[in-house]
Amino acid sequence: MELQRTNGDRLFSVFNYTFFALFTFLCVFPFYYLFIQTISGNDLSARGLVTWYPKDIHLTNYLEVLKIKGLSHAALVSVGRTVIGTILTVLGSAFLGFLFTKRRMWGRKFWYRFVVVTMYFNAGIIPWYIIMMNLHMTNNYLAYILPAIVSPFYVILIKTFVESLPDALQESAELDGAGIMTLFVRIVFPLILPIAATTAIFSAVAQWNSFIDTVFLMTEAKYHTLQYVLLKYLNESNSLASIIRSQGTSNVDLTNLQTPNSIRTTVSMFVVIPILLVYPFFQRFFVKGIMIGAVKG
Amino acid sequence: MKPVLNNNLPKSVAIKSGRISERYRLFLYASPLLLLVLLFSYLPLYGWVYAFFNVRPGFSLFSSEFVGLKWFRSLVSNPTQTAEVVRVMKNTMAMSTLGIVTSIFPVIFAILLTEIRSKRFKKWVQILTTLPNFISWVLVFSIAFMLLSVDSGIINKIMISLGIQDAGINYLASDSYIWLKMTLWSLWKGLGWGAILYIAAISSIDQELYDAAKVDGAGRFRLMWHITLPGVMPTYFVLLLLSIANFINNGLEQYYVFQNPINKNSIEVLDLYVYNIGLLGSNFSFATTVSMLKSLISIMLLFFANRLSKLVRGETII
């Protein structure tokens, strides 16, 4: 049944479409603006002459910036923590969630609460930092991986999901003499793949975007992530100036010499590209993903 | 689970009987993962003892002087420290309040978006407005840096060409309207994402309600007001309670990246303040004291919100 269209209705529609068009523009334009800065002539973008469309298009920034000492290493650190961290988080949280569905587990309820409660309280950042120091987690790559392995959100999500599966599947395998490991790897994990994929994507984004742990724990440059290096470039114009000085005169194309501006924007692009690449694939997980924030322990 | 917990059987029985040993085997499989939780979530509670010592950087806890409640007392008796904490609490509460006030925006966003008839437009709006949620605060800051840059940023260019200002203004190195600016940035980042939950809630409203109301002659706005809005309110209420529970927990990342010596006074929220005095100022013990009090108050707020939820909805939130 179609509603009758009144004038107020039409006005409302116009307002509505305009509002969403504007807000969407606000959300997208910064990314576009960032991109056109990196491919426009560096002297033009440094003077603020690139606003709506790229000018003097060139792609040398993407090659030149990668040559900056330590930057490709930082990218490697970021990729490493994202890949290793995500795999271990998914496996660890899924396995624990699966174990919590086993009623025979000793102290199951207690241990389940033990994990879930950590969602609602934390000791505070300084006590956490003190303990991380005592656990030798400063300047240690494991600090990126280990604390993330058990995520209470994911554990709850997977436990609930496994509980919704028919018992018969596991029972028949158990009758055939399958142990816990076999049961998890062969029977349960393939079945929870959709939810595991959701947790994988959210954990990957979280790992890639994380920087405050680097701020707290990593003083040595070899543990610095791309996010952290970008933050440093934004805050310390000195470190950028020295990079630019060191690029020497070998660069023939004088108009596209690196500027603080070009380095910042290009590194930003390196930080955002992976997100943009996986984005089309993971927006179908959105509703499941927000469930992660809404599930009840 | 009771019989499992007060299981006093001797160990030999546990080994002989397959059923009981499976209990422990299951636990053993879980134990490395539980150990991680213990280490990274529970052990930090032990860090609280630093609040009762005078720990200096480079010294261990054992070589430090026990000072009892000195740091707690200095919170109220030392005027400079009290003033600092009051300032920080003001920032924290102001920005949390603004966060709570603006938490109705995702609801409005969702209701308005479901009123859009073009499916395609709706889909694209949803996809594109959710994007900022998935970038880091560092990148948000980078974007702010770029857009607001004094000599090359688009905002200054526009302002100058519109004649609103004569010369470039360094918006980031400014102390004015910081609370509002921070709220706007978190809205930019989170509005589209925040709306998704409500959009899901709206799509689960019984279509018959709408049809019945239409038969009774209700127009579009009455449908929105009398059916859609009440339909999302339970969801909104739960999230509202959670934000009350997180009232002093407004995080660190956003304020950390946006802070600079000029806006520090009005941007420092509790977590940032604790970081600044603890890690940069090296006053571990006092920072631990504030950190610890914050955690305790958070827990109390959570219980309060939970109780409130039980009273109002008859259901707890945790």
Coordinates of C-alpha atoms in Angstrom, one line a residue:
Chain A
M1 CA 0.0 0.0 0.0
E2 CA 1.6 3.3 -1.1
L3 CA 1.4 6.3 1.1
Q4 CA -0.3 9.4 -0.2
R5 CA 2.3 12.0 -1.0
T6 CA 1.8 15.3 0.7
N7 CA 3.8 18.5 0.2
G8 CA 5.4 17.9 3.6
D9 CA 6.3 14.4 2.5
R10 CA 8.1 15.7 -0.6
L11 CA 9.9 18.4 1.3
F12 CA 11.0 15.8 3.8
S13 CA 12.3 13.5 1.1
V14 CA 14.3 16.3 -0.4
F15 CA 15.8 17.2 2.9
N16 CA 16.5 13.5 3.6
Y17 CA 18.3 12.9 0.3
T18 CA 20.3 16.1 0.7
F19 CA 21.3 15.3 4.2
F20 CA 22.6 11.8 3.4
A21 CA 24.3 13.0 0.2
L22 CA 26.1 15.7 2.2
F23 CA 27.1 13.4 5.0
T24 CA 28.3 10.7 2.7
F25 CA 30.3 13.3 0.8
L26 CA 31.9 14.4 4.1
C27 CA 32.8 10.8 4.9
V28 CA 34.3 10.0 1.5
F29 CA 35.9 13.3 0.4
P30 CA 38.8 13.2 2.8
F31 CA 40.0 9.9 1.4
Y32 CA 39.7 11.3 -2.2
Y33 CA 41.5 14.5 -1.1
L34 CA 44.2 12.5 0.4
F35 CA 44.6 10.4 -2.7
I36 CA 44.8 13.3 -5.1
Q37 CA 47.5 15.0 -3.0
T38 CA 49.7 12.0 -3.4
I39 CA 49.5 11.8 -7.1
S40 CA 49.6 15.5 -7.9
G41 CA 52.8 17.5 -8.4
N42 CA 54.5 17.8 -4.9
D43 CA 55.1 21.5 -5.3
L44 CA 51.5 22.1 -6.1
S45 CA 50.1 20.1 -3.3
A46 CA 52.5 21.6 -0.8
R47 CA 51.2 25.1 -1.8
G48 CA 47.6 23.9 -1.4
L49 CA 46.8 24.2 -5.1
V50 CA 45.3 20.8 -5.3
T51 CA 41.7 20.9 -4.1
W52 CA 39.1 19.1 -6.2
Y53 CA 41.1 17.2 -8.9
P54 CA 44.7 16.0 -9.3
K55 CA 47.2 18.1 -11.2
D56 CA 50.5 17.1 -12.8
I57 CA 49.8 13.4 -12.1
H58 CA 52.8 11.3 -11.2
L59 CA 53.2 8.1 -9.2
T60 CA 56.8 8.6 -8.0
N61 CA 55.7 9.3 -4.4
Y62 CA 54.7 5.7 -3.9
L63 CA 58.2 4.5 -4.9
E64 CA 60.2 7.3 -3.3
V65 CA 58.5 7.2 0.1
L66 CA 59.1 3.4 0.3
K67 CA 62.8 4.2 0.1
I68 CA 62.7 6.1 3.4
K69 CA 64.8 4.3 5.9
G70 CA 62.7 2.1 8.2
L71 CA 59.4 2.7 6.4
S72 CA 59.2 -0.6 4.6
H73 CA 60.4 -2.3 7.8
A74 CA 57.5 -0.6 9.7
A75 CA 55.1 -1.9 7.0
L76 CA 56.5 -5.4 7.5
V77 CA 56.0 -5.1 11.3
S78 CA 52.4 -4.0 10.7
V79 CA 51.7 -6.8 8.2
G80 CA 53.3 -9.3 10.5
R81 CA 51.3 -8.5 13.5
T82 CA 48.1 -8.3 11.4
V83 CA 48.6 -11.8 9.9
I84 CA 50.1 -13.6 12.8
G85 CA 47.9 -11.8 15.3
T86 CA 44.7 -12.5 13.4
I87 CA 45.4 -16.2 12.8
L88 CA 46.2 -16.8 16.5
T89 CA 43.3 -14.7 17.8
V90 CA 40.8 -16.6 15.6
L91 CA 42.2 -20.0 16.5
G92 CA 42.7 -19.2 20.2
S93 CA 39.3 -17.6 20.7
A94 CA 37.5 -20.2 18.6
F95 CA 39.1 -23.1 20.4
L96 CA 38.3 -21.6 23.8
G97 CA 34.8 -20.8 22.8
F98 CA 34.4 -24.4 21.6
L99 CA 35.8 -25.8 24.8
F100 CA 33.4 -23.8 26.8
T101 CA 30.5 -25.7 25.1
K102 CA 31.8 -28.9 26.6
R103 CA 29.7 -29.4 29.7
R104 CA 32.1 -31.9 31.2
M105 CA 34.9 -29.4 31.4
W106 CA 36.2 -28.9 34.9
G107 CA 35.0 -25.6 36.4
R108 CA 33.5 -24.6 33.0
K109 CA 31.1 -21.9 34.3
F110 CA 33.8 -20.4 36.5
W111 CA 36.4 -20.2 33.8
Y112 CA 33.8 -18.9 31.3
R113 CA 33.0 -16.0 33.7
F114 CA 36.7 -15.6 34.4
V115 CA 37.1 -14.8 30.7
V116 CA 33.9 -12.8 30.1
V117 CA 34.4 -10.5 33.1
T118 CA 37.6 -9.1 31.5
M119 CA 35.3 -7.4 29.0
Y120 CA 33.9 -5.1 31.7
F121 CA 36.8 -4.2 33.9
N122 CA 40.5 -3.4 33.5
A123 CA 43.1 -2.6 36.1
G124 CA 43.9 0.7 34.4
I125 CA 46.6 1.6 31.9
I126 CA 49.5 2.3 34.3
P127 CA 49.1 -1.0 36.3
W128 CA 48.8 -2.8 33.0
Y129 CA 52.0 -1.1 31.7
I130 CA 53.8 -2.0 34.9
I131 CA 52.9 -5.6 34.5
M132 CA 53.8 -5.7 30.8
M133 CA 57.2 -4.3 31.8
N134 CA 57.6 -7.0 34.4
L135 CA 56.6 -9.7 31.9
H136 CA 59.3 -8.3 29.6
M137 CA 56.8 -7.3 27.0
T138 CA 58.5 -4.0 26.3
N139 CA 60.4 -4.1 23.0
N140 CA 59.1 -7.5 22.4
Y141 CA 57.1 -8.5 19.3
L142 CA 55.1 -10.9 21.4
A143 CA 53.3 -7.9 23.0
Y144 CA 51.5 -7.4 19.8
I145 CA 50.3 -11.0 19.6
L146 CA 49.8 -12.7 23.0
P147 CA 47.4 -10.2 24.7
A148 CA 45.1 -10.4 21.8
I149 CA 44.8 -14.1 21.5
V150 CA 41.8 -14.5 23.9
S151 CA 39.2 -12.0 23.1
P152 CA 36.2 -12.3 25.3
F153 CA 33.9 -11.0 22.6
Y154 CA 34.9 -13.6 20.1
V155 CA 34.8 -16.3 22.7
I156 CA 31.2 -15.5 23.6
L157 CA 30.3 -15.2 19.9
I158 CA 31.8 -18.6 19.0
K159 CA 30.5 -20.4 22.1
T160 CA 27.0 -19.2 21.2
F161 CA 27.4 -20.2 17.6
V162 CA 28.7 -23.7 18.5
E163 CA 25.8 -24.2 20.9
S164 CA 23.4 -23.5 18.1
L165 CA 24.8 -26.3 16.0
P166 CA 23.1 -29.7 16.2
D167 CA 24.7 -32.0 18.8
A168 CA 24.5 -35.0 16.5
L169 CA 27.4 -33.9 14.4
Q170 CA 29.9 -33.9 17.3
E171 CA 28.3 -36.9 18.9
S172 CA 28.7 -39.2 15.9
A173 CA 32.4 -38.1 15.6
E174 CA 32.9 -38.8 19.3
L175 CA 31.5 -42.3 18.9
D176 CA 34.0 -42.9 16.1
G177 CA 36.7 -42.1 18.7
A178 CA 37.6 -38.5 17.7
G179 CA 39.5 -36.6 20.4
I180 CA 38.9 -33.0 21.3
M181 CA 41.5 -31.8 18.8
T182 CA 40.1 -33.8 15.9
L183 CA 36.6 -32.7 16.8
F184 CA 37.6 -29.1 16.7
V185 CA 39.7 -29.2 13.6
R186 CA 37.7 -31.6 11.5
I187 CA 34.1 -31.1 12.6
V188 CA 33.6 -27.8 14.5
F189 CA 36.0 -25.3 12.8
P190 CA 34.6 -25.9 9.3
L191 CA 31.1 -25.3 10.6
I192 CA 32.0 -22.1 12.4
L193 CA 33.8 -20.6 9.4
P194 CA 31.3 -17.8 8.8
I195 CA 31.6 -16.5 12.3
A196 CA 35.3 -17.2 12.3
A197 CA 35.6 -15.0 9.2
T198 CA 33.8 -12.2 10.9
T199 CA 36.1 -12.3 13.9
A200 CA 39.1 -12.6 11.6
I201 CA 38.2 -9.5 9.7
F202 CA 37.5 -7.4 12.9
S203 CA 40.6 -8.7 14.5
A204 CA 42.7 -7.9 11.4
V205 CA 41.4 -4.3 11.3
A206 CA 42.0 -3.9 15.0
Q207 CA 45.6 -5.2 14.7
W208 CA 46.3 -3.0 11.7
N209 CA 44.9 0.1 13.3
S210 CA 46.4 -0.4 16.7
F211 CA 49.1 2.0 17.7
I212 CA 48.7 2.8 21.4
D213 CA 50.5 -0.4 22.4
T214 CA 53.5 0.7 20.3
V215 CA 53.4 4.1 22.1
F216 CA 53.5 2.4 25.5
L217 CA 55.7 -0.6 25.0
M218 CA 58.1 -0.1 22.0
T219 CA 61.0 2.3 22.3
E220 CA 63.2 0.5 19.7
A221 CA 62.5 1.5 16.1
K222 CA 62.5 -2.1 14.8
Y223 CA 59.2 -2.7 16.5
H224 CA 57.5 0.5 15.2
T225 CA 54.4 -0.1 13.1
L226 CA 53.3 1.9 10.1
Q227 CA 50.6 3.7 12.2
Y228 CA 53.2 4.7 14.7
V229 CA 55.6 6.0 12.1
L230 CA 52.8 8.0 10.5
L231 CA 52.0 9.5 13.9
K232 CA 55.7 10.4 14.3
Y233 CA 55.8 12.1 10.9
L234 CA 52.7 14.1 11.8
N235 CA 54.1 15.3 15.1
E236 CA 57.8 15.6 14.5
S237 CA 58.5 17.9 11.6
N238 CA 62.2 17.5 12.5
S239 CA 62.3 13.8 11.6
L240 CA 60.7 14.6 8.3
A241 CA 63.1 17.5 7.6
S242 CA 66.1 15.2 8.1
I243 CA 64.6 12.6 5.7
I244 CA 64.1 15.3 3.1
R245 CA 67.7 16.5 3.5
S246 CA 69.0 13.0 3.1
Q247 CA 67.3 12.4 -0.2
G248 CA 70.2 14.3 -1.9
T249 CA 70.4 15.6 -5.4
S250 CA 70.1 12.3 -7.2
N251 CA 66.5 13.1 -7.8
V252 CA 66.3 14.6 -11.2
D253 CA 62.7 15.7 -11.2
L254 CA 62.9 18.8 -9.1
T255 CA 59.2 19.6 -9.0
N256 CA 58.4 16.3 -7.4
L257 CA 61.1 16.3 -4.6
Q258 CA 59.6 14.9 -1.4
T259 CA 58.0 17.5 0.8
P260 CA 56.7 17.0 4.4
N261 CA 53.3 17.1 2.8
S262 CA 54.0 14.4 0.2
I263 CA 55.6 12.1 2.8
R264 CA 52.7 12.4 5.2
T265 CA 50.0 12.0 2.6
T266 CA 51.7 9.0 0.9
V267 CA 52.3 7.2 4.2
S268 CA 48.7 7.9 5.1
M269 CA 47.7 6.2 1.8
F270 CA 49.8 3.2 2.7
V271 CA 48.0 3.0 6.0
V272 CA 44.5 3.3 4.5
I273 CA 45.0 1.2 1.3
P274 CA 44.8 -2.2 3.0
I275 CA 41.6 -1.1 4.7
L276 CA 40.1 0.1 1.4
L277 CA 41.1 -3.2 -0.2
V278 CA 39.4 -5.5 2.2
Y279 CA 36.5 -3.2 2.8
P280 CA 34.3 -4.3 -0.1
F281 CA 34.6 -7.9 1.2
F282 CA 33.8 -7.3 4.7
Q283 CA 30.9 -4.9 4.8
R284 CA 28.6 -7.9 4.5
F285 CA 29.8 -8.9 7.9
F286 CA 28.7 -5.6 9.4
V287 CA 25.6 -6.7 11.2
K288 CA 27.4 -9.8 12.6
G289 CA 30.2 -7.6 13.5
I290 CA 28.2 -5.1 15.5
M291 CA 26.7 -8.1 17.3
I292 CA 30.2 -8.6 18.7
G293 CA 29.6 -5.4 20.6
A294 CA 26.1 -6.2 21.6
V295 CA 26.2 -9.8 22.7
K296 CA 25.5 -10.5 26.3
G297 CA 27.9 -12.6 28.4
Chain B
M1 CA 28.1 -27.4 37.7
K2 CA 28.1 -27.7 41.5
P3 CA 29.2 -31.4 41.6
V4 CA 32.2 -30.6 39.5
L5 CA 33.4 -27.8 41.7
N6 CA 33.2 -29.6 45.0
N7 CA 34.8 -32.7 43.5
N8 CA 36.9 -34.1 46.3
L9 CA 37.8 -37.4 44.7
P10 CA 41.4 -38.5 45.2
K11 CA 43.6 -38.2 42.2
S12 CA 44.0 -41.9 41.6
V13 CA 40.3 -42.1 40.9
A14 CA 40.5 -39.2 38.5
I15 CA 43.1 -41.1 36.5
K16 CA 41.2 -44.4 36.5
S17 CA 37.8 -43.1 35.7
G18 CA 37.8 -41.9 32.1
R19 CA 34.8 -39.6 32.6
I20 CA 36.5 -37.5 35.3
S21 CA 39.8 -37.4 33.6
E22 CA 38.2 -36.0 30.6
R23 CA 37.0 -33.1 32.7
Y24 CA 40.6 -32.3 33.5
R25 CA 41.7 -33.0 30.0
L26 CA 39.3 -30.4 28.7
F27 CA 40.5 -28.0 31.2
L28 CA 44.1 -28.7 30.3
Y29 CA 43.4 -27.8 26.7
A30 CA 41.9 -24.5 27.8
S31 CA 44.6 -23.8 30.4
P32 CA 47.2 -22.1 28.2
L33 CA 44.6 -19.7 26.9
L34 CA 43.2 -19.1 30.4
L35 CA 46.8 -18.4 31.5
L36 CA 47.0 -15.6 28.9
V37 CA 43.9 -14.1 30.3
L38 CA 45.3 -14.4 33.8
L39 CA 48.6 -12.7 32.7
F40 CA 47.2 -9.9 30.7
S41 CA 43.9 -9.1 32.3
Y42 CA 44.2 -10.2 36.0
L43 CA 47.9 -9.8 36.8
P44 CA 47.7 -6.0 36.1
L45 CA 45.5 -5.8 39.2
Y46 CA 48.7 -6.6 41.1
G47 CA 50.1 -3.3 39.7
W48 CA 47.7 -1.6 42.1
V49 CA 50.2 -2.1 45.0
Y50 CA 52.3 0.6 43.3
A51 CA 49.7 3.1 44.6
F52 CA 50.9 2.4 48.1
F53 CA 54.6 2.8 47.5
N54 CA 56.8 5.6 46.2
V55 CA 58.2 4.0 43.1
R56 CA 60.7 6.0 41.2
P57 CA 61.8 5.1 37.7
G58 CA 64.7 2.6 37.7
F59 CA 63.9 1.3 41.2
S60 CA 62.0 -1.9 41.8
L61 CA 59.0 -2.2 44.1
F62 CA 61.1 -3.8 46.8
S63 CA 63.6 -1.0 47.1
S64 CA 60.8 1.5 47.2
E65 CA 59.4 3.2 50.3
F66 CA 55.9 2.1 51.5
V67 CA 53.9 5.3 51.8
G68 CA 50.4 3.9 52.7
L69 CA 47.6 6.2 51.5
K70 CA 49.9 9.2 50.8
W71 CA 48.9 9.4 47.2
F72 CA 45.2 9.1 47.9
R73 CA 45.5 11.8 50.5
S74 CA 47.4 14.1 48.2
L75 CA 44.5 13.9 45.8
V76 CA 42.4 15.9 48.2
S77 CA 45.0 17.7 50.4
N78 CA 47.5 18.9 47.8
P79 CA 45.8 21.9 46.2
T80 CA 47.8 21.8 42.9
Q81 CA 47.1 18.1 42.5
T82 CA 43.4 18.5 43.4
A83 CA 43.1 21.3 40.8
E84 CA 44.7 19.1 38.2
V85 CA 42.4 16.2 38.9
V86 CA 39.4 18.5 38.9
R87 CA 40.4 20.0 35.5
V88 CA 40.9 16.5 34.1
M89 CA 37.6 15.3 35.5
K90 CA 35.9 18.3 33.9
N91 CA 37.3 17.4 30.5
T92 CA 36.4 13.7 30.9
M93 CA 32.8 14.4 32.0
A94 CA 32.2 17.2 29.4
M95 CA 33.3 15.0 26.5
S96 CA 31.4 12.0 27.9
T97 CA 28.3 14.1 28.3
L98 CA 28.6 15.4 24.8
G99 CA 29.1 11.8 23.7
I100 CA 25.9 10.7 25.5
V101 CA 23.9 13.7 24.1
T102 CA 25.0 12.9 20.6
S103 CA 24.3 9.2 21.0
I104 CA 20.8 9.9 19.8
F105 CA 22.2 10.9 16.4
P106 CA 22.8 7.3 15.1
V107 CA 19.1 6.6 16.0
I108 CA 17.9 9.6 14.0
F109 CA 20.3 8.6 11.2
A110 CA 18.9 5.1 11.1
I111 CA 15.3 6.2 11.1
L112 CA 15.8 8.8 8.4
L113 CA 17.8 6.3 6.3
T114 CA 15.0 3.7 6.4
E115 CA 12.7 6.4 5.0
I116 CA 14.9 6.6 1.9
R117 CA 13.0 4.8 -0.9
S118 CA 15.9 4.2 -3.3
K119 CA 17.5 0.9 -2.2
R120 CA 20.6 1.6 -4.1
F121 CA 21.1 5.1 -2.6
K122 CA 20.5 3.6 0.8
K123 CA 23.1 0.9 0.3
W124 CA 25.8 3.3 -0.8
V125 CA 25.1 5.7 2.0
Q126 CA 25.5 2.8 4.4
I127 CA 28.7 1.5 2.9
L128 CA 30.4 4.9 2.6
T129 CA 29.4 6.4 5.9
T130 CA 30.7 3.3 7.7
L131 CA 34.1 3.6 6.2
P132 CA 35.6 6.1 8.7
N133 CA 34.9 3.7 11.5
F134 CA 37.5 1.3 10.2
I135 CA 40.4 3.7 10.1
S136 CA 42.7 4.3 13.0
W137 CA 42.7 7.5 15.0
V138 CA 46.2 8.2 13.7
L139 CA 44.7 8.3 10.2
V140 CA 41.9 10.5 11.4
F141 CA 44.4 12.9 12.8
S142 CA 46.4 12.7 9.5
I143 CA 43.2 13.6 7.7
A144 CA 42.5 16.5 10.1
F145 CA 46.1 17.6 9.7
M146 CA 45.8 17.7 6.0
L147 CA 42.4 19.3 5.8
L148 CA 43.2 21.9 8.4
S149 CA 46.8 22.7 7.5
V150 CA 47.5 26.4 7.7
D151 CA 49.1 26.9 4.3
S152 CA 47.7 24.1 2.2
G153 CA 44.6 22.8 3.8
I154 CA 41.2 23.0 2.1
I155 CA 39.4 24.4 5.1
N156 CA 41.6 27.4 5.4
K157 CA 41.4 27.9 1.6
I158 CA 37.6 27.9 1.7
M159 CA 37.3 30.1 4.7
I160 CA 39.6 32.7 3.2
S161 CA 37.9 32.6 -0.2
L162 CA 34.5 33.0 1.5
G163 CA 35.9 36.0 3.4
I164 CA 35.2 34.5 6.8
Q165 CA 38.9 34.9 7.8
D166 CA 41.8 36.9 6.4
A167 CA 44.6 34.4 6.9
G168 CA 45.1 30.8 7.6
I169 CA 44.3 29.7 11.1
N170 CA 46.0 26.7 12.8
Y171 CA 42.8 25.0 14.0
L172 CA 44.7 22.0 15.5
A173 CA 46.9 24.2 17.6
S174 CA 44.1 25.9 19.3
D175 CA 42.5 25.6 22.7
S176 CA 39.0 26.7 21.7
Y177 CA 36.0 24.4 21.4
I178 CA 38.2 21.3 21.9
W179 CA 35.3 19.4 23.6
L180 CA 33.0 20.1 20.7
K181 CA 35.7 19.4 18.0
M182 CA 36.5 16.1 19.6
T183 CA 32.8 15.2 19.7
L184 CA 32.5 16.1 16.0
W185 CA 35.5 13.9 15.0
S186 CA 34.1 11.0 16.9
L187 CA 30.7 11.6 15.2
W188 CA 32.4 11.7 11.8
K189 CA 34.1 8.4 12.6
G190 CA 31.3 6.6 14.3
L191 CA 27.9 7.9 13.1
G192 CA 27.4 5.6 10.2
W193 CA 28.6 2.6 12.1
G194 CA 26.6 3.4 15.1
A195 CA 23.4 3.5 13.0
I196 CA 23.8 -0.1 11.7
L197 CA 22.6 -1.6 14.9
Y198 CA 19.5 0.6 14.8
I199 CA 18.9 -0.2 11.1
A200 CA 19.0 -3.9 12.0
A201 CA 16.5 -3.2 14.8
I202 CA 14.2 -1.3 12.5
S203 CA 14.2 -4.0 9.9
S204 CA 13.1 -6.5 12.6
I205 CA 10.0 -4.4 13.4
D206 CA 6.8 -6.3 12.5
Q207 CA 5.7 -5.0 9.1
E208 CA 2.1 -5.6 10.1
L209 CA 2.3 -2.8 12.6
Y210 CA 3.0 -0.4 9.8
D211 CA 0.2 -1.8 7.6
A212 CA -2.3 -1.6 10.4
A213 CA -1.4 2.0 11.2
K214 CA -1.6 2.9 7.5
V215 CA -5.1 1.4 7.4
D216 CA -6.0 3.7 10.3
G217 CA -4.8 6.6 8.2
A218 CA -1.4 7.3 9.8
G219 CA 1.0 9.4 7.7
R220 CA 4.7 8.9 7.3
F221 CA 5.7 11.0 10.2
R222 CA 3.2 9.4 12.6
L223 CA 4.6 6.0 11.5
M224 CA 8.1 7.1 12.3
W225 CA 7.1 8.6 15.6
H226 CA 4.7 5.9 16.8
I227 CA 6.2 2.7 15.4
T228 CA 9.8 3.1 14.3
L229 CA 11.0 5.2 17.2
P230 CA 9.5 3.0 19.9
G231 CA 10.8 0.0 18.0
V232 CA 14.5 1.1 18.3
M233 CA 14.2 2.5 21.8
P234 CA 15.0 -0.7 23.7
T235 CA 18.2 -1.0 21.8
Y236 CA 19.0 2.6 22.4
F237 CA 18.3 2.2 26.0
V238 CA 20.8 -0.6 26.4
L239 CA 23.5 1.3 24.7
L240 CA 22.7 4.4 26.7
L241 CA 23.1 2.4 29.9
L242 CA 26.4 1.1 28.6
S243 CA 27.6 4.6 27.9
I244 CA 26.7 5.6 31.5
A245 CA 28.8 2.6 32.6
N246 CA 31.6 4.0 30.5
F247 CA 31.2 7.5 31.6
I248 CA 34.8 8.0 32.7
N249 CA 36.1 5.5 30.2
N250 CA 36.4 7.7 27.2
G251 CA 39.6 6.1 26.0
L252 CA 42.9 7.4 25.2
E253 CA 43.7 7.0 21.4
Q254 CA 41.7 9.9 20.1
Y255 CA 42.9 12.4 22.7
Y256 CA 46.4 11.1 22.5
V257 CA 46.7 11.8 18.8
F258 CA 45.0 15.2 18.9
Q259 CA 46.8 16.5 22.0
N260 CA 49.5 19.2 21.7
P261 CA 51.0 21.7 24.2
I262 CA 48.3 24.3 23.3
N263 CA 45.2 22.3 23.7
K264 CA 46.5 20.0 26.5
N265 CA 44.6 21.7 29.2
S266 CA 41.2 21.0 27.8
I267 CA 41.8 17.8 26.0
E268 CA 43.4 15.8 28.8
V269 CA 40.9 13.1 29.8
L270 CA 41.6 10.7 32.7
D271 CA 43.4 8.1 30.7
L272 CA 45.5 10.6 28.8
Y273 CA 46.3 12.4 32.1
V274 CA 47.4 9.2 33.7
Y275 CA 49.6 8.4 30.7
N276 CA 51.1 11.9 30.7
I277 CA 52.0 11.9 34.4
G278 CA 52.9 8.2 34.6
L279 CA 54.9 7.5 31.5
L280 CA 56.1 11.0 30.6
G281 CA 56.3 12.5 34.0
S282 CA 57.5 9.3 35.6
N283 CA 55.3 9.6 38.6
F284 CA 54.3 6.0 38.5
S285 CA 52.8 5.8 41.9
F286 CA 50.4 8.7 41.6
A287 CA 49.5 7.7 38.1
T288 CA 48.7 4.2 39.5
T289 CA 46.5 5.7 42.2
V290 CA 44.5 7.7 39.7
S291 CA 44.3 4.7 37.4
M292 CA 43.1 2.5 40.2
L293 CA 40.5 4.9 41.4
K294 CA 39.2 5.2 37.8
S295 CA 38.9 1.5 37.5
L296 CA 37.0 1.2 40.8
I297 CA 34.6 4.0 39.9
S298 CA 34.0 2.4 36.5
I299 CA 33.1 -0.8 38.1
M300 CA 30.7 1.0 40.4
L301 CA 29.1 2.8 37.4
L302 CA 28.7 -0.5 35.6
F303 CA 26.9 -2.0 38.6
F304 CA 24.7 1.1 38.9
A305 CA 23.8 0.9 35.2
N306 CA 23.1 -2.8 35.5
R307 CA 20.9 -2.2 38.5
L308 CA 19.1 0.6 36.7
S309 CA 18.5 -1.7 33.7
K310 CA 17.1 -4.4 36.0
L311 CA 14.7 -1.9 37.5
V312 CA 13.6 -0.3 34.3
R313 CA 13.7 -3.2 31.8
G314 CA 13.6 -6.1 34.1
E315 CA 16.7 -7.4 32.4
T316 CA 20.4 -6.8 33.2
I317 CA 22.9 -5.6 30.6
I318 CA 25.8 -7.8 31.6

